């Protein structure tokens, strides 16, 4: 991250503009690019922490009985693994890191609408994260409830749930602030000529995501407040002894947490919609339908939360409605997949690292999405609910989908902001290792779940042992690939070959300016004259 | 760095409106619980509602409506460049907030004195629905009271800016947004009051 590593240039890049150096020029900067990188590196740090916890969980499950830890530690580890991955990695990952880095440039703006609020959102994120970390080492120790904090256990366990939940509350507030900022920015700061039908699809996906952040996160906020109220005041709103209903907790929790899945996946789909046309050298197929399907997913996805609760006690009619709506969400998701595949058709495809991640996204997300329908249909869900099938399914969507899209985005966009690129060959090997390791790890879990192995159990029957061993070995291959990818990427950003304005031949605005971009992005406000995938005019606004 | 587009008034107000949505949805969670539990315990909710002090609730409604009027007048006053009037109206708004919290304090104290508070022996001995009613009552009015405190503090902070001449007739979006927030505090109460005090 040393600015002097960059080649001297005629413009002032955002790396060495302020004259100030050191950490204060970063943590108090209101530049969207610096905030984006702050987010990126913090998010990556939490991701690696949670990866480590995940690897430990897999080692514990490698063989039946105790392997490396006791049951209490195991409960704490899967809780913390899930909470960090969801709240500190993948929810802030896209909007906070790549949304901040790329979105203002893609719409031709100098910054977001509220730059100071933008910095504040990162501070909130870090404060929330700090509170969560403190909760692990104080009071009754790390929470052991699972990341869903279900009552009655979360209201009664002696572990430090209240503080952890308060930390998540703060992180949620940070997410709201980002959402408000992005909706306002996309409405108000588009450059002349950047009409809604010229908006890059990544921006469309962030726009849909921002609405979900605004409309869903407050419900999480009040739900977390209610957990604290249960624990501290004993209000009893979820306690049957006092007339409350624990199922109401689950409703409130999933009213947020299902739409939150779309906070994680929508911007990932936006990344894929950017990468695929660029590496197929062909305008995206069905631009309007991809843009519309982002909004449709955000809207329909807000009405399907009940499919997490088919076994919790709901009327059959409610199950029918939630099941139907869940199938409805599959339609806009499929629209996207078909449009990406149609974009590939007769394209001049170049298989570089970002494209490999995008292509594997299509496959892994499709597996994750279709297994989601198995869970969305009540008849099959009853059998596989709370089994390893669910664990396999959502890792296909969130890791195979969002995670791989994030890795694709890192290879696609980070060279723009560092001015240097990674080496291609190690990037391909790393991708191959991760792709193979990923499928071994999580496909085994889905098979285990089908055979009846529950999730979140410390021990299991001997007949589950072989596939658990396979899954754990797969997690090691995945980890090796991940390390190789990061080493190659980071070394490339520091010492790799310099890149010009437009290493990939993209037609969106970020490729018309130098790499790394100057502080104010554009020497003068650009006037946009063509669509985001009009490659005949790539390199001009 | 100068960013002229950050003086984007429409943008600033759009952002504020979006934030207000999030506040409404925050309270929305409690209103959902109210609806579900009212459906389940209609009798206990009626008994509980009759135990609330209607005059206190009604006076507080008047106080908040008056405060909303004054803060709206403050926005008009600053647009006309009448700084002293703006400050007086803001002071009146904050005074209303203090009166509201004072009445709330008296009301809560009386309830707690009668043994009605979350987890109290009296509620534990009564029917479960009543405990849920008062649990929701305390959480809703408590969260609303917290918003009164926040709103009052924000208006006081904006008042200082008006005094210093930072917020003026040419640059008053901060006051306008503060007033919007205060209207939200009022709006939430306009729903809490009938749900808990009137309709049961």
Tab-separated table of C-alpha atoms in Angstrom, chain A residues 86-519:
chain	number	residue	atom	x	y	z
A	86	UNK	CA	-22.579	-12.490	7.187
A	87	UNK	CA	-22.389	-9.191	9.038
A	88	UNK	CA	-18.727	-8.205	8.691
A	89	UNK	CA	-17.751	-9.736	5.365
A	90	UNK	CA	-20.347	-10.272	2.696
A	91	UNK	CA	-23.004	-7.648	3.561
A	92	UNK	CA	-20.537	-4.723	3.643
A	93	UNK	CA	-18.225	-6.417	1.115
A	94	UNK	CA	-19.839	-5.313	-2.128
A	95	UNK	CA	-21.457	-1.953	-1.339
A	96	UNK	CA	-18.752	-0.838	1.096
A	97	UNK	CA	-15.698	-1.930	-0.872
A	98	UNK	CA	-16.467	-2.137	-4.606
A	99	UNK	CA	-19.586	0.023	-4.502
A	100	UNK	CA	-17.537	2.838	-3.035
A	101	UNK	CA	-14.559	2.268	-5.295
A	102	UNK	CA	-16.357	1.940	-8.604
A	103	UNK	CA	-19.923	3.259	-8.495
A	104	UNK	CA	-19.208	7.031	-8.375
A	105	UNK	CA	-16.762	6.692	-11.282
A	106	UNK	CA	-19.172	4.549	-13.289
A	107	UNK	CA	-21.849	7.242	-13.116
A	108	UNK	CA	-19.341	10.001	-13.900
A	109	UNK	CA	-19.379	11.640	-10.462
A	110	UNK	CA	-16.517	13.011	-8.406
A	111	UNK	CA	-17.717	11.386	-5.208
A	112	UNK	CA	-20.859	10.147	-3.471
A	113	UNK	CA	-23.604	12.539	-2.335
A	114	UNK	CA	-22.551	12.519	1.327
A	115	UNK	CA	-18.774	11.929	1.551
A	116	UNK	CA	-18.546	12.571	5.291
A	117	UNK	CA	-21.446	10.238	5.986
A	118	UNK	CA	-19.616	7.713	3.838
A	119	UNK	CA	-16.575	7.887	6.098
A	120	UNK	CA	-18.899	7.725	9.111
A	121	UNK	CA	-20.366	4.477	7.798
A	122	UNK	CA	-16.894	2.898	7.767
A	123	UNK	CA	-16.292	4.110	11.304
A	124	UNK	CA	-19.639	2.657	12.402
A	125	UNK	CA	-18.672	-0.603	10.728
A	126	UNK	CA	-15.350	-0.694	12.564
A	127	UNK	CA	-16.970	0.266	15.881
A	128	UNK	CA	-19.583	-2.472	15.482
A	129	UNK	CA	-16.851	-4.938	14.609
A	130	UNK	CA	-14.859	-3.861	17.682
A	131	UNK	CA	-17.889	-4.376	19.926
A	132	UNK	CA	-18.430	-7.838	18.432
A	133	UNK	CA	-14.775	-8.733	19.012
A	134	UNK	CA	-14.916	-7.449	22.604
A	135	UNK	CA	-18.015	-9.587	23.165
A	136	UNK	CA	-15.976	-12.687	22.339
A	137	UNK	CA	-13.546	-12.201	25.185
A	138	UNK	CA	-15.666	-10.654	27.942
A	139	UNK	CA	-18.716	-11.588	29.999
A	140	UNK	CA	-19.818	-15.165	29.482
A	141	UNK	CA	-17.611	-15.644	26.420
A	142	UNK	CA	-18.461	-15.788	22.724
A	143	UNK	CA	-22.132	-16.289	21.812
A	144	UNK	CA	-23.096	-19.894	21.072
A	145	UNK	CA	-26.512	-19.366	19.509
A	146	UNK	CA	-25.691	-19.570	15.821
A	147	UNK	CA	-25.661	-16.360	13.779
A	148	UNK	CA	-29.496	-16.351	13.796
A	149	UNK	CA	-29.698	-15.643	17.574
A	150	UNK	CA	-32.917	-17.667	17.881
A	151	UNK	CA	-34.945	-17.319	21.073
A	152	UNK	CA	-35.515	-18.868	23.592
A	153	UNK	CA	-31.870	-19.972	23.665
A	154	UNK	CA	-30.464	-16.509	22.889
A	155	UNK	CA	-32.574	-15.040	25.705
A	156	UNK	CA	-31.277	-17.560	28.236
A	157	UNK	CA	-27.734	-18.597	27.363
A	158	UNK	CA	-25.080	-17.314	29.711
A	159	UNK	CA	-22.773	-16.270	26.874
A	160	UNK	CA	-22.222	-12.674	25.855
A	161	UNK	CA	-25.155	-12.395	23.445
A	162	UNK	CA	-26.281	-8.870	24.417
A	163	UNK	CA	-22.981	-7.223	23.558
A	164	UNK	CA	-22.524	-9.192	20.324
A	165	UNK	CA	-26.047	-8.274	19.241
A	166	UNK	CA	-25.377	-4.620	20.035
A	167	UNK	CA	-22.294	-4.794	17.784
A	168	UNK	CA	-24.414	-6.212	14.959
A	169	UNK	CA	-26.900	-3.372	15.530
A	170	UNK	CA	-24.134	-0.803	14.942
A	171	UNK	CA	-22.949	-2.620	11.815
A	172	UNK	CA	-26.555	-2.605	10.585
A	173	UNK	CA	-26.698	1.152	11.045
A	174	UNK	CA	-23.549	1.442	8.952
A	175	UNK	CA	-25.252	-0.570	6.212
A	176	UNK	CA	-28.286	1.750	6.284
A	177	UNK	CA	-26.057	4.808	5.959
A	178	UNK	CA	-24.367	3.303	2.892
A	179	UNK	CA	-27.759	2.475	1.365
A	180	UNK	CA	-29.103	6.020	1.869
A	181	UNK	CA	-25.908	7.442	0.403
A	182	UNK	CA	-25.981	5.232	-2.693
A	183	UNK	CA	-29.650	5.774	-3.582
A	184	UNK	CA	-29.169	9.547	-3.271
A	185	UNK	CA	-25.922	9.445	-5.258
A	186	UNK	CA	-27.390	7.409	-8.112
A	187	UNK	CA	-30.400	9.714	-8.306
A	188	UNK	CA	-28.542	12.998	-8.053
A	189	UNK	CA	-24.964	12.744	-9.278
A	190	UNK	CA	-25.132	11.009	-12.655
A	191	UNK	CA	-23.086	12.857	-15.275
A	192	UNK	CA	-24.835	14.536	-18.216
A	193	UNK	CA	-25.856	11.852	-20.704
A	194	UNK	CA	-25.786	9.105	-18.054
A	195	UNK	CA	-29.447	8.264	-18.427
A	196	UNK	CA	-31.014	5.379	-16.534
A	197	UNK	CA	-30.738	3.167	-19.614
A	198	UNK	CA	-26.993	3.869	-19.847
A	199	UNK	CA	-26.349	3.002	-16.223
A	200	UNK	CA	-23.840	0.134	-15.908
A	201	UNK	CA	-25.546	-2.999	-14.608
A	202	UNK	CA	-23.299	-3.018	-11.534
A	203	UNK	CA	-24.799	0.361	-10.612
A	204	UNK	CA	-28.314	-0.972	-11.205
A	205	UNK	CA	-27.595	-3.873	-8.877
A	206	UNK	CA	-26.182	-1.548	-6.212
A	207	UNK	CA	-29.280	0.620	-6.553
A	208	UNK	CA	-31.570	-2.358	-5.906
A	209	UNK	CA	-29.283	-3.467	-3.067
A	210	UNK	CA	-29.326	-0.030	-1.474
A	211	UNK	CA	-33.126	-0.100	-1.325
A	212	UNK	CA	-32.999	-3.458	0.407
A	213	UNK	CA	-30.441	-2.059	2.860
A	214	UNK	CA	-32.738	0.877	3.593
A	215	UNK	CA	-36.007	-1.018	3.860
A	216	UNK	CA	-34.956	-4.278	5.516
A	217	UNK	CA	-32.128	-3.415	7.924
A	218	UNK	CA	-34.290	-1.432	10.411
A	219	UNK	CA	-36.281	-4.612	11.090
A	220	UNK	CA	-33.039	-6.327	12.080
A	221	UNK	CA	-32.309	-3.310	14.287
A	222	UNK	CA	-35.556	-3.567	16.236
A	223	UNK	CA	-35.258	-7.365	16.454
A	224	UNK	CA	-31.803	-7.082	17.996
A	225	UNK	CA	-33.073	-4.423	20.407
A	226	UNK	CA	-35.814	-6.852	21.411
A	227	UNK	CA	-33.267	-9.607	22.153
A	228	UNK	CA	-31.428	-7.212	24.448
A	229	UNK	CA	-34.762	-6.218	26.051
A	230	UNK	CA	-35.547	-9.894	26.641
A	231	UNK	CA	-32.185	-10.495	28.248
A	232	UNK	CA	-31.834	-7.316	30.288
A	233	UNK	CA	-35.434	-6.445	31.199
A	234	UNK	CA	-37.158	-9.808	30.847
A	235	UNK	CA	-39.963	-8.221	28.811
A	236	UNK	CA	-41.183	-11.607	27.604
A	237	UNK	CA	-42.393	-10.695	24.107
A	238	UNK	CA	-40.937	-13.976	22.847
A	239	UNK	CA	-41.405	-15.957	26.066
A	240	UNK	CA	-44.480	-18.249	26.121
A	241	UNK	CA	-44.460	-18.116	29.952
A	242	UNK	CA	-45.251	-14.406	29.668
A	243	UNK	CA	-47.610	-14.664	26.708
A	244	UNK	CA	-44.973	-14.090	24.029
A	245	UNK	CA	-44.326	-16.220	20.974
A	246	UNK	CA	-40.847	-17.390	19.914
A	247	UNK	CA	-42.034	-17.845	16.331
A	248	UNK	CA	-42.600	-14.064	16.152
A	249	UNK	CA	-38.884	-13.666	16.730
A	250	UNK	CA	-38.181	-15.885	13.749
A	251	UNK	CA	-40.571	-13.854	11.601
A	252	UNK	CA	-38.927	-10.563	12.517
A	253	UNK	CA	-35.446	-11.988	12.114
A	254	UNK	CA	-36.094	-13.377	8.629
A	255	UNK	CA	-38.041	-10.317	7.457
A	256	UNK	CA	-34.576	-8.777	7.473
A	257	UNK	CA	-32.307	-11.713	7.013
A	258	UNK	CA	-33.853	-13.131	3.898
A	259	UNK	CA	-33.673	-9.811	2.014
A	260	UNK	CA	-30.127	-9.602	3.404
A	261	UNK	CA	-29.326	-12.591	1.196
A	262	UNK	CA	-30.089	-10.280	-1.725
A	263	UNK	CA	-27.799	-7.608	-0.269
A	264	UNK	CA	-25.133	-10.286	-0.607
A	265	UNK	CA	-26.013	-11.677	-4.043
A	266	UNK	CA	-27.446	-8.741	-6.053
A	267	UNK	CA	-24.220	-6.736	-6.344
A	268	UNK	CA	-22.412	-9.994	-7.103
A	269	UNK	CA	-24.766	-10.442	-10.047
A	270	UNK	CA	-23.934	-6.863	-11.023
A	271	UNK	CA	-20.218	-7.713	-11.103
A	272	UNK	CA	-20.933	-10.719	-13.335
A	273	UNK	CA	-23.006	-8.512	-15.650
A	274	UNK	CA	-19.948	-6.251	-16.042
A	275	UNK	CA	-17.323	-8.950	-16.528
A	276	UNK	CA	-19.148	-11.227	-18.974
A	277	UNK	CA	-19.731	-8.704	-21.800
A	278	UNK	CA	-16.201	-7.286	-21.475
A	279	UNK	CA	-14.559	-10.714	-21.749
A	280	UNK	CA	-16.962	-11.838	-24.480
A	281	UNK	CA	-16.294	-8.658	-26.486
A	282	UNK	CA	-20.011	-8.364	-27.010
A	283	UNK	CA	-22.732	-6.024	-25.721
A	284	UNK	CA	-24.663	-7.560	-22.879
A	285	UNK	CA	-27.746	-9.458	-23.989
A	286	UNK	CA	-31.016	-8.179	-22.531
A	287	UNK	CA	-29.718	-5.084	-20.722
A	288	UNK	CA	-33.178	-3.925	-19.726
A	289	UNK	CA	-34.244	-7.303	-18.416
A	290	UNK	CA	-31.073	-7.675	-16.315
A	291	UNK	CA	-31.599	-4.211	-14.826
A	292	UNK	CA	-35.289	-4.892	-14.228
A	293	UNK	CA	-34.623	-8.321	-12.726
A	294	UNK	CA	-32.390	-6.708	-10.053
A	295	UNK	CA	-35.329	-4.603	-8.927
A	296	UNK	CA	-37.691	-7.589	-9.226
A	297	UNK	CA	-35.419	-9.757	-7.085
A	298	UNK	CA	-35.192	-7.025	-4.457
A	299	UNK	CA	-38.972	-6.612	-4.397
A	300	UNK	CA	-40.035	-10.267	-4.533
A	301	UNK	CA	-37.177	-11.309	-2.245
A	302	UNK	CA	-38.666	-9.171	0.516
A	303	UNK	CA	-41.771	-11.358	0.636
A	304	UNK	CA	-40.328	-14.852	0.992
A	305	UNK	CA	-38.881	-14.901	4.510
A	306	UNK	CA	-41.347	-17.536	5.718
A	307	UNK	CA	-39.573	-20.290	3.786
A	308	UNK	CA	-37.008	-20.412	6.590
A	309	UNK	CA	-39.766	-21.429	8.984
A	310	UNK	CA	-41.737	-24.245	7.363
A	311	UNK	CA	-40.965	-26.475	10.339
A	312	UNK	CA	-41.376	-23.756	12.992
A	313	UNK	CA	-45.160	-23.735	13.226
A	314	UNK	CA	-47.048	-21.883	10.487
A	315	UNK	CA	-50.422	-22.495	8.947
A	316	UNK	CA	-50.468	-24.622	5.792
A	317	UNK	CA	-51.880	-21.673	3.901
A	318	UNK	CA	-48.975	-19.445	4.948
A	319	UNK	CA	-46.560	-22.186	3.889
A	320	UNK	CA	-48.247	-22.374	0.498
A	321	UNK	CA	-48.002	-18.601	-0.040
A	322	UNK	CA	-44.359	-18.371	1.047
A	323	UNK	CA	-43.478	-21.400	-1.044
A	324	UNK	CA	-45.136	-19.899	-4.113
A	325	UNK	CA	-43.395	-16.537	-3.655
A	326	UNK	CA	-40.061	-18.317	-3.256
A	327	UNK	CA	-40.533	-19.908	-6.658
A	328	UNK	CA	-41.411	-16.484	-8.059
A	329	UNK	CA	-37.961	-15.150	-7.041
A	330	UNK	CA	-36.390	-17.860	-9.156
A	331	UNK	CA	-37.788	-16.227	-12.301
A	332	UNK	CA	-35.778	-12.980	-12.292
A	333	UNK	CA	-32.714	-14.943	-11.134
A	334	UNK	CA	-33.107	-17.264	-14.106
A	335	UNK	CA	-33.597	-14.253	-16.404
A	336	UNK	CA	-30.144	-13.085	-15.390
A	337	UNK	CA	-28.545	-16.484	-15.925
A	338	UNK	CA	-30.113	-16.880	-19.381
A	339	UNK	CA	-29.035	-13.380	-20.382
A	340	UNK	CA	-25.450	-14.006	-19.307
A	341	UNK	CA	-25.354	-17.235	-21.259
A	342	UNK	CA	-26.865	-15.484	-24.281
A	343	UNK	CA	-24.182	-12.820	-23.998
A	344	UNK	CA	-21.550	-15.553	-24.219
A	345	UNK	CA	-23.154	-17.024	-27.326
A	346	UNK	CA	-20.932	-16.308	-30.346
A	347	UNK	CA	-18.893	-13.904	-28.281
A	348	UNK	CA	-15.134	-13.672	-28.640
A	349	UNK	CA	-14.472	-15.160	-25.218
A	350	UNK	CA	-11.139	-14.600	-23.489
A	351	UNK	CA	-10.608	-16.811	-20.463
A	352	UNK	CA	-8.711	-14.523	-18.138
A	353	UNK	CA	-9.002	-14.682	-14.358
A	354	UNK	CA	-12.033	-12.361	-13.908
A	355	UNK	CA	-13.917	-14.280	-16.607
A	356	UNK	CA	-13.163	-17.646	-14.994
A	357	UNK	CA	-14.650	-16.406	-11.744
A	358	UNK	CA	-17.677	-15.072	-13.618
A	359	UNK	CA	-18.239	-18.341	-15.468
A	360	UNK	CA	-17.865	-20.404	-12.308
A	361	UNK	CA	-20.307	-17.995	-10.659
A	362	UNK	CA	-22.948	-18.978	-13.219
A	363	UNK	CA	-22.476	-22.673	-12.509
A	364	UNK	CA	-22.167	-22.468	-8.726
A	365	UNK	CA	-24.966	-19.938	-8.355
A	366	UNK	CA	-27.220	-22.109	-10.491
A	367	UNK	CA	-26.536	-25.122	-8.278
A	368	UNK	CA	-27.135	-22.962	-5.196
A	369	UNK	CA	-30.289	-21.453	-6.661
A	370	UNK	CA	-31.815	-24.719	-7.794
A	371	UNK	CA	-31.100	-26.435	-4.471
A	372	UNK	CA	-32.793	-23.387	-2.960
A	373	UNK	CA	-35.967	-24.454	-4.730
A	374	UNK	CA	-35.711	-27.864	-3.054
A	375	UNK	CA	-35.735	-25.950	0.229
A	376	UNK	CA	-38.452	-23.573	-0.950
A	377	UNK	CA	-40.868	-26.420	-1.697
A	378	UNK	CA	-42.479	-27.326	1.605
A	379	UNK	CA	-42.735	-31.048	0.860
A	380	UNK	CA	-38.990	-31.495	0.366
A	381	UNK	CA	-37.960	-28.852	2.882
A	382	UNK	CA	-39.493	-30.790	5.788
A	383	UNK	CA	-36.969	-33.563	5.136
A	384	UNK	CA	-33.799	-31.561	4.638
A	385	UNK	CA	-34.535	-28.624	6.977
A	386	UNK	CA	-31.648	-27.960	9.375
A	387	UNK	CA	-29.442	-30.572	7.741
A	388	UNK	CA	-26.071	-30.189	6.079
A	389	UNK	CA	-27.993	-29.880	2.817
A	390	UNK	CA	-28.895	-26.337	3.892
A	391	UNK	CA	-25.273	-25.617	4.787
A	392	UNK	CA	-24.158	-26.841	1.365
A	393	UNK	CA	-26.925	-24.897	-0.400
A	394	UNK	CA	-26.214	-21.500	1.103
A	395	UNK	CA	-22.473	-21.872	0.727
A	396	UNK	CA	-23.076	-22.495	-2.981
A	397	UNK	CA	-25.060	-19.266	-3.193
A	398	UNK	CA	-23.017	-17.071	-0.883
A	399	UNK	CA	-19.497	-18.428	-1.302
A	400	UNK	CA	-19.758	-19.976	-4.778
A	401	UNK	CA	-21.905	-17.043	-5.873
A	402	UNK	CA	-21.074	-13.856	-3.963
A	403	UNK	CA	-17.596	-14.998	-2.874
A	404	UNK	CA	-16.438	-15.977	-6.348
A	405	UNK	CA	-17.952	-12.791	-7.767
A	406	UNK	CA	-16.001	-10.813	-5.173
A	407	UNK	CA	-12.795	-12.580	-6.207
A	408	UNK	CA	-13.674	-11.795	-9.825
A	409	UNK	CA	-14.211	-8.143	-8.891
A	410	UNK	CA	-10.835	-8.096	-7.123
A	411	UNK	CA	-9.054	-9.285	-10.290
A	412	UNK	CA	-11.140	-7.024	-12.513
A	413	UNK	CA	-11.093	-3.727	-10.613
A	414	UNK	CA	-8.204	-3.660	-8.149
A	415	UNK	CA	-5.612	-3.116	-10.949
A	416	UNK	CA	-7.557	0.041	-11.788
A	417	UNK	CA	-6.980	1.430	-8.289
A	418	UNK	CA	-3.412	0.216	-7.806
A	419	UNK	CA	-2.219	0.823	-11.355
A	420	UNK	CA	-0.594	-2.603	-11.436
A	421	UNK	CA	-1.828	-6.084	-12.116
A	422	UNK	CA	-1.347	-9.644	-10.913
A	423	UNK	CA	0.402	-12.433	-12.827
A	424	UNK	CA	-2.065	-14.347	-14.978
A	425	UNK	CA	-0.785	-17.924	-14.607
A	426	UNK	CA	-0.838	-18.195	-10.789
A	427	UNK	CA	-4.257	-16.526	-10.890
A	428	UNK	CA	-5.565	-19.309	-13.137
A	429	UNK	CA	-4.032	-22.047	-10.947
A	430	UNK	CA	-5.520	-20.435	-7.826
A	431	UNK	CA	-8.921	-20.294	-9.470
A	432	UNK	CA	-8.684	-23.976	-10.442
A	433	UNK	CA	-7.733	-25.037	-6.912
A	434	UNK	CA	-10.546	-23.030	-5.380
A	435	UNK	CA	-13.121	-24.262	-7.873
A	436	UNK	CA	-12.211	-27.906	-7.284
A	437	UNK	CA	-11.818	-27.514	-3.517
A	438	UNK	CA	-15.078	-25.616	-3.258
A	439	UNK	CA	-17.116	-28.297	-4.980
A	440	UNK	CA	-15.521	-31.123	-2.983
A	441	UNK	CA	-16.194	-29.291	0.281
A	442	UNK	CA	-19.769	-28.258	-0.222
A	443	UNK	CA	-21.158	-30.897	-2.545
A	444	UNK	CA	-20.211	-33.471	0.087
A	445	UNK	CA	-22.215	-31.446	2.590
A	446	UNK	CA	-25.293	-31.525	0.399
A	447	UNK	CA	-25.046	-35.292	0.022
A	448	UNK	CA	-24.548	-35.654	3.776
A	449	UNK	CA	-27.640	-33.560	4.367
A	450	UNK	CA	-29.687	-35.680	2.003
A	451	UNK	CA	-28.570	-38.704	3.999
A	452	UNK	CA	-29.819	-37.003	7.144
A	453	UNK	CA	-26.834	-35.400	8.849
A	454	UNK	CA	-28.107	-32.386	10.847
A	455	UNK	CA	-26.344	-29.039	10.807
A	456	UNK	CA	-24.714	-27.495	13.870
A	457	UNK	CA	-24.239	-30.919	15.512
A	458	UNK	CA	-20.943	-31.562	17.222
A	459	UNK	CA	-20.961	-35.326	16.711
A	460	UNK	CA	-22.392	-37.668	14.102
A	461	UNK	CA	-23.045	-41.299	13.282
A	462	UNK	CA	-20.167	-43.382	11.855
A	463	UNK	CA	-21.855	-43.775	8.441
A	464	UNK	CA	-21.355	-40.045	7.835
A	465	UNK	CA	-17.606	-40.267	8.421
A	466	UNK	CA	-16.264	-40.885	4.873
A	467	UNK	CA	-17.979	-37.884	3.257
A	468	UNK	CA	-17.086	-35.633	6.186
A	469	UNK	CA	-13.451	-36.560	5.642
A	470	UNK	CA	-13.804	-35.766	1.924
A	471	UNK	CA	-15.383	-32.407	2.739
A	472	UNK	CA	-12.583	-31.505	5.134
A	473	UNK	CA	-9.891	-32.408	2.609
A	474	UNK	CA	-11.754	-30.278	0.074
A	475	UNK	CA	-11.639	-27.345	2.475
A	476	UNK	CA	-7.837	-27.623	2.526
A	477	UNK	CA	-7.612	-27.499	-1.270
A	478	UNK	CA	-9.933	-24.477	-1.170
A	479	UNK	CA	-7.722	-22.803	1.433
A	480	UNK	CA	-4.531	-23.402	-0.577
A	481	UNK	CA	-6.180	-21.861	-3.629
A	482	UNK	CA	-7.354	-18.887	-1.594
A	483	UNK	CA	-3.883	-18.215	-0.196
A	484	UNK	CA	-2.323	-18.513	-3.645
A	485	UNK	CA	-4.902	-16.130	-5.088
A	486	UNK	CA	-4.315	-13.506	-2.405
A	487	UNK	CA	-0.521	-13.756	-2.502
A	488	UNK	CA	-0.523	-13.413	-6.279
A	489	UNK	CA	-3.014	-10.563	-6.230
A	490	UNK	CA	-1.302	-8.570	-3.502
A	491	UNK	CA	2.157	-9.103	-4.974
A	492	UNK	CA	0.791	-8.009	-8.334
A	493	UNK	CA	-0.750	-4.846	-6.906
A	494	UNK	CA	2.572	-3.920	-5.295
A	495	UNK	CA	5.096	-4.958	-7.899
A	496	UNK	CA	3.207	-6.224	-10.936
A	497	UNK	CA	3.169	-4.888	-14.454
A	498	UNK	CA	1.697	-1.388	-14.733
A	499	UNK	CA	-1.645	-1.223	-16.477
A	500	UNK	CA	-2.938	1.493	-18.768
A	501	UNK	CA	-6.325	3.152	-18.597
A	502	UNK	CA	-8.174	0.203	-20.012
A	503	UNK	CA	-6.488	-3.186	-19.534
A	504	UNK	CA	-9.623	-5.220	-20.337
A	505	UNK	CA	-11.159	-3.104	-23.084
A	506	UNK	CA	-14.213	-2.146	-21.026
A	507	UNK	CA	-16.626	0.549	-22.174
A	508	UNK	CA	-17.793	1.873	-18.796
A	509	UNK	CA	-16.490	5.194	-17.522
A	510	UNK	CA	-13.896	3.883	-15.052
A	511	UNK	CA	-11.817	2.697	-18.036
A	512	UNK	CA	-11.626	6.181	-19.565
A	513	UNK	CA	-9.512	7.584	-16.731
A	514	UNK	CA	-5.948	6.780	-15.615
A	515	UNK	CA	-5.051	3.861	-13.350
A	516	UNK	CA	-4.895	4.709	-10.469
A	517	UNK	CA	-7.546	7.414	-10.881
A	518	UNK	CA	-6.900	11.032	-9.959
A	519	UNK	CA	-8.522	12.379	-6.799
